[in-house]
Amino acid sequence: RGERVLAAPPAGGAGDVALSDLEGCDVVLGAGVAALWVNGLRRCRVVAPPIAGAAHITACHGCAFVIATRQLRVHHVSASDFHVHAGSHPIIEACTGLRFGPYALADRTPVDAFHAAGLQPGENCWAQVDDFYWLRAQQSPNWSVLPEEERRPPDDEWRPPPEAPAADGADAGAGAPAAA
C-alpha cells in the first residue's frame, strides 16, 4: 500500500507479470514482459514499456495505465485513464468512466522496443475501443477520449527504466517496494 513497485519477469527471459490487490502504488514494469495480468488495483499508476502479448486489467478503480501492448482487455474497471499503444482494438466489458489517449511514452520509447514486442510504432488502435456491453452504432457512454491537455507523459521518476533489473519472481502482487 502506497509504495513504488518495480516488476519484471524472472532473470533470463520474457515472462508474465501479475499485479494484484495494490492501493496507492506507483508500479513500473521492466522490459521483457510477455503478458500483464492486473487485478484489484485502487488509485495506482502503472507504467510499462511495450509488452509482447496481452494486458488483462480487471476490477480496478481510479487508476492510470501507460501501456503498449498487442491486445488490451479491460473488465470491471471504473474511473481510470489509459494511455495506450494497442496493436488491436482495446476491448472493455462492464466498465464505466474510462478515458483513452495515445501511449504517453511513444516519443521516449526506442523503435526496436516496439518491434521486439511485435508492435508497429505508427499503427496504434488506442481510439478504436470496442465496448462489449455497448453494441450500438453510437459512442459508448462507458469510455471517452482523454483531453489533449491531460495526455502528458509520466515524470521521469516513474517511467520505465531503460534496463530494469529482473525481479526474483514474476508476481509483484505482494507489493514489495523496488530496491533503492
mmCIF file of N, CA, C and O in Angstrom, residues 59-104:
data_model
loop_
_atom_site.group_PDB
_atom_site.id
_atom_site.type_symbol
_atom_site.label_atom_id
_atom_site.label_comp_id
_atom_site.label_asym_id
_atom_site.label_seq_id
_atom_site.Cartn_x
_atom_site.Cartn_y
_atom_site.Cartn_z
ATOM 1 N N ALA A 59 -11.113 -5.370 -12.458
ATOM 2 C CA ALA A 59 -11.552 -4.912 -11.136
ATOM 3 C C ALA A 59 -10.649 -3.838 -10.532
ATOM 4 O O ALA A 59 -10.241 -3.930 -9.374
ATOM 5 N N CYS A 60 -10.364 -2.805 -11.314
ATOM 6 C CA CYS A 60 -9.536 -1.697 -10.830
ATOM 7 C C CYS A 60 -10.385 -0.423 -10.766
ATOM 8 O O CYS A 60 -11.373 -0.289 -11.480
ATOM 9 N N HIS A 61 -9.963 0.528 -9.923
ATOM 10 C CA HIS A 61 -10.697 1.780 -9.788
ATOM 11 C C HIS A 61 -9.728 2.931 -9.548
ATOM 12 O O HIS A 61 -8.796 2.821 -8.741
ATOM 13 N N GLY A 62 -9.952 4.035 -10.260
ATOM 14 C CA GLY A 62 -9.182 5.249 -10.039
ATOM 15 C C GLY A 62 -7.721 5.144 -10.388
ATOM 16 O O GLY A 62 -6.881 5.789 -9.769
ATOM 17 N N CYS A 63 -7.403 4.368 -11.414
ATOM 18 C CA CYS A 63 -6.001 4.127 -11.787
ATOM 19 C C CYS A 63 -5.634 4.841 -13.088
ATOM 20 O O CYS A 63 -6.500 5.269 -13.848
ATOM 21 N N ALA A 64 -4.345 4.937 -13.332
ATOM 22 C CA ALA A 64 -3.808 5.431 -14.611
ATOM 23 C C ALA A 64 -2.841 4.372 -15.133
ATOM 24 O O ALA A 64 -1.963 3.911 -14.401
ATOM 25 N N PHE A 65 -3.037 3.989 -16.402
ATOM 26 C CA PHE A 65 -2.204 2.975 -17.033
ATOM 27 C C PHE A 65 -1.529 3.579 -18.259
ATOM 28 O O PHE A 65 -2.192 4.170 -19.100
ATOM 29 N N VAL A 66 -0.214 3.419 -18.350
ATOM 30 C CA VAL A 66 0.564 3.821 -19.520
ATOM 31 C C VAL A 66 1.138 2.522 -20.069
ATOM 32 O O VAL A 66 2.107 1.987 -19.530
ATOM 33 N N ILE A 67 0.500 1.995 -21.134
ATOM 34 C CA ILE A 67 0.787 0.633 -21.587
ATOM 35 C C ILE A 67 0.848 0.556 -23.106
ATOM 36 O O ILE A 67 -0.017 1.097 -23.794
ATOM 37 N N ALA A 68 1.853 -0.145 -23.621
ATOM 38 C CA ALA A 68 1.928 -0.502 -25.041
ATOM 39 C C ALA A 68 1.815 -2.023 -25.095
ATOM 40 O O ALA A 68 2.592 -2.729 -24.449
ATOM 41 N N THR A 69 0.841 -2.533 -25.842
ATOM 42 C CA THR A 69 0.587 -3.964 -25.869
ATOM 43 C C THR A 69 -0.094 -4.372 -27.162
ATOM 44 O O THR A 69 -0.734 -3.553 -27.822
ATOM 45 N N ARG A 70 0.035 -5.634 -27.522
ATOM 46 C CA ARG A 70 -0.658 -6.126 -28.718
ATOM 47 C C ARG A 70 -2.161 -6.131 -28.515
ATOM 48 O O ARG A 70 -2.926 -5.827 -29.406
ATOM 49 N N GLN A 71 -2.602 -6.550 -27.314
ATOM 50 C CA GLN A 71 -4.027 -6.648 -27.039
ATOM 51 C C GLN A 71 -4.294 -6.141 -25.627
ATOM 52 O O GLN A 71 -3.594 -6.515 -24.685
ATOM 53 N N LEU A 72 -5.328 -5.308 -25.482
ATOM 54 C CA LEU A 72 -5.728 -4.782 -24.184
ATOM 55 C C LEU A 72 -7.149 -5.227 -23.895
ATOM 56 O O LEU A 72 -8.073 -4.928 -24.653
ATOM 57 N N ARG A 73 -7.325 -5.965 -22.788
ATOM 58 C CA ARG A 73 -8.646 -6.431 -22.337
ATOM 59 C C ARG A 73 -8.894 -5.825 -20.961
ATOM 60 O O ARG A 73 -8.081 -5.996 -20.052
ATOM 61 N N VAL A 74 -10.022 -5.128 -20.824
ATOM 62 C CA VAL A 74 -10.341 -4.416 -19.593
ATOM 63 C C VAL A 74 -11.726 -4.858 -19.118
ATOM 64 O O VAL A 74 -12.704 -4.733 -19.857
ATOM 65 N N HIS A 75 -11.808 -5.366 -17.881
ATOM 66 C CA HIS A 75 -13.059 -5.898 -17.334
ATOM 67 C C HIS A 75 -13.344 -5.295 -15.956
ATOM 68 O O HIS A 75 -12.453 -5.263 -15.103
ATOM 69 N N HIS A 76 -14.555 -4.825 -15.741
ATOM 70 C CA HIS A 76 -14.998 -4.344 -14.426
ATOM 71 C C HIS A 76 -14.059 -3.271 -13.863
ATOM 72 O O HIS A 76 -13.682 -3.317 -12.695
ATOM 73 N N VAL A 77 -13.685 -2.310 -14.697
ATOM 74 C CA VAL A 77 -12.801 -1.217 -14.295
ATOM 75 C C VAL A 77 -13.599 0.079 -14.340
ATOM 76 O O VAL A 77 -14.430 0.268 -15.233
ATOM 77 N N SER A 78 -13.348 0.974 -13.384
ATOM 78 C CA SER A 78 -14.068 2.243 -13.352
ATOM 79 C C SER A 78 -13.125 3.410 -13.094
ATOM 80 O O SER A 78 -12.063 3.244 -12.485
ATOM 81 N N ALA A 79 -13.539 4.580 -13.582
ATOM 82 C CA ALA A 79 -12.857 5.852 -13.307
ATOM 83 C C ALA A 79 -11.341 5.755 -13.486
ATOM 84 O O ALA A 79 -10.579 6.148 -12.609
ATOM 85 N N SER A 80 -10.908 5.255 -14.629
ATOM 86 C CA SER A 80 -9.471 5.065 -14.870
ATOM 87 C C SER A 80 -9.072 5.593 -16.236
ATOM 88 O O SER A 80 -9.883 5.629 -17.160
ATOM 89 N N ASP A 81 -7.806 6.021 -16.342
ATOM 90 C CA ASP A 81 -7.253 6.546 -17.589
ATOM 91 C C ASP A 81 -6.291 5.546 -18.198
ATOM 92 O O ASP A 81 -5.517 4.894 -17.482
ATOM 93 N N PHE A 82 -6.327 5.453 -19.533
ATOM 94 C CA PHE A 82 -5.453 4.553 -20.284
ATOM 95 C C PHE A 82 -4.720 5.361 -21.348
ATOM 96 O O PHE A 82 -5.339 5.937 -22.234
ATOM 97 N N HIS A 83 -3.396 5.409 -21.234
ATOM 98 C CA HIS A 83 -2.515 6.000 -22.242
ATOM 99 C C HIS A 83 -1.939 4.786 -22.976
ATOM 100 O O HIS A 83 -1.056 4.116 -22.449
ATOM 101 N N VAL A 84 -2.445 4.499 -24.174
ATOM 102 C CA VAL A 84 -2.256 3.183 -24.763
ATOM 103 C C VAL A 84 -1.650 3.228 -26.165
ATOM 104 O O VAL A 84 -2.013 4.068 -26.984
ATOM 105 N N HIS A 85 -0.757 2.278 -26.415
ATOM 106 C CA HIS A 85 -0.398 1.903 -27.782
ATOM 107 C C HIS A 85 -0.895 0.468 -27.916
ATOM 108 O O HIS A 85 -0.409 -0.426 -27.228
ATOM 109 N N ALA A 86 -1.912 0.275 -28.764
ATOM 110 C CA ALA A 86 -2.529 -1.041 -28.898
ATOM 111 C C ALA A 86 -2.414 -1.535 -30.332
ATOM 112 O O ALA A 86 -2.742 -0.808 -31.272
ATOM 113 N N GLY A 87 -1.982 -2.777 -30.474
ATOM 114 C CA GLY A 87 -1.868 -3.388 -31.793
ATOM 115 C C GLY A 87 -3.204 -3.831 -32.349
ATOM 116 O O GLY A 87 -3.326 -4.086 -33.543
ATOM 117 N N SER A 88 -4.230 -3.930 -31.496
ATOM 118 C CA SER A 88 -5.591 -4.275 -31.917
ATOM 119 C C SER A 88 -6.548 -3.394 -31.126
ATOM 120 O O SER A 88 -6.136 -2.690 -30.209
ATOM 121 N N HIS A 89 -7.815 -3.443 -31.478
ATOM 122 C CA HIS A 89 -8.796 -2.616 -30.776
ATOM 123 C C HIS A 89 -8.826 -2.991 -29.294
ATOM 124 O O HIS A 89 -9.011 -4.169 -28.962
ATOM 125 N N PRO A 90 -8.675 -2.014 -28.390
ATOM 126 C CA PRO A 90 -8.858 -2.317 -26.970
ATOM 127 C C PRO A 90 -10.299 -2.784 -26.733
ATOM 128 O O PRO A 90 -11.235 -2.281 -27.354
ATOM 129 N N ILE A 91 -10.471 -3.735 -25.834
ATOM 130 C CA ILE A 91 -11.793 -4.275 -25.544
ATOM 131 C C ILE A 91 -12.114 -3.996 -24.083
ATOM 132 O O ILE A 91 -11.310 -4.293 -23.194
ATOM 133 N N ILE A 92 -13.317 -3.416 -23.854
ATOM 134 C CA ILE A 92 -13.772 -3.194 -22.492
ATOM 135 C C ILE A 92 -15.086 -3.941 -22.278
ATOM 136 O O ILE A 92 -15.872 -4.102 -23.207
ATOM 137 N N GLU A 93 -15.273 -4.420 -21.052
ATOM 138 C CA GLU A 93 -16.503 -5.118 -20.671
ATOM 139 C C GLU A 93 -16.860 -4.733 -19.245
ATOM 140 O O GLU A 93 -16.011 -4.787 -18.356
ATOM 141 N N ALA A 94 -18.125 -4.321 -19.047
ATOM 142 C CA ALA A 94 -18.636 -3.967 -17.715
ATOM 143 C C ALA A 94 -17.789 -2.879 -17.064
ATOM 144 O O ALA A 94 -17.425 -2.970 -15.892
ATOM 145 N N CYS A 95 -17.462 -1.848 -17.819
ATOM 146 C CA CYS A 95 -16.633 -0.746 -17.340
ATOM 147 C C CYS A 95 -17.412 0.562 -17.386
ATOM 148 O O CYS A 95 -18.341 0.714 -18.180
ATOM 149 N N THR A 96 -16.997 1.535 -16.562
ATOM 150 C CA THR A 96 -17.579 2.872 -16.600
ATOM 151 C C THR A 96 -16.493 3.909 -16.334
ATOM 152 O O THR A 96 -15.530 3.647 -15.613
ATOM 153 N N GLY A 97 -16.663 5.069 -16.943
ATOM 154 C CA GLY A 97 -15.774 6.193 -16.663
ATOM 155 C C GLY A 97 -14.347 6.023 -17.122
ATOM 156 O O GLY A 97 -13.436 6.580 -16.513
ATOM 157 N N LEU A 98 -14.121 5.298 -18.216
ATOM 158 C CA LEU A 98 -12.760 5.121 -18.730
ATOM 159 C C LEU A 98 -12.451 6.228 -19.730
ATOM 160 O O LEU A 98 -13.315 6.673 -20.476
ATOM 161 N N ARG A 99 -11.179 6.641 -19.746
ATOM 162 C CA ARG A 99 -10.710 7.621 -20.728
ATOM 163 C C ARG A 99 -9.469 7.056 -21.399
ATOM 164 O O ARG A 99 -8.593 6.512 -20.729
ATOM 165 N N PHE A 100 -9.412 7.192 -22.731
ATOM 166 C CA PHE A 100 -8.298 6.645 -23.507
ATOM 167 C C PHE A 100 -7.568 7.751 -24.259
ATOM 168 O O PHE A 100 -8.190 8.649 -24.824
ATOM 169 N N GLY A 101 -6.239 7.645 -24.282
ATOM 170 C CA GLY A 101 -5.388 8.529 -25.055
ATOM 171 C C GLY A 101 -4.228 7.724 -25.608
ATOM 172 O O GLY A 101 -4.045 6.555 -25.246
ATOM 173 N N PRO A 102 -3.432 8.332 -26.489
ATOM 174 C CA PRO A 102 -2.279 7.613 -27.046
ATOM 175 C C PRO A 102 -1.206 7.370 -25.983
ATOM 176 O O PRO A 102 -1.147 8.062 -24.962
ATOM 177 N N TYR A 103 -0.358 6.389 -26.253
ATOM 178 C CA TYR A 103 0.740 5.994 -25.360
ATOM 179 C C TYR A 103 1.606 7.204 -25.038
ATOM 180 O O TYR A 103 2.196 7.826 -25.925
ATOM 181 N N ALA A 104 1.673 7.544 -23.774
ATOM 182 C CA ALA A 104 2.353 8.760 -23.346
ATOM 183 C C ALA A 104 3.873 8.677 -23.412
ATOM 184 O O ALA A 104 4.545 9.680 -23.221
#
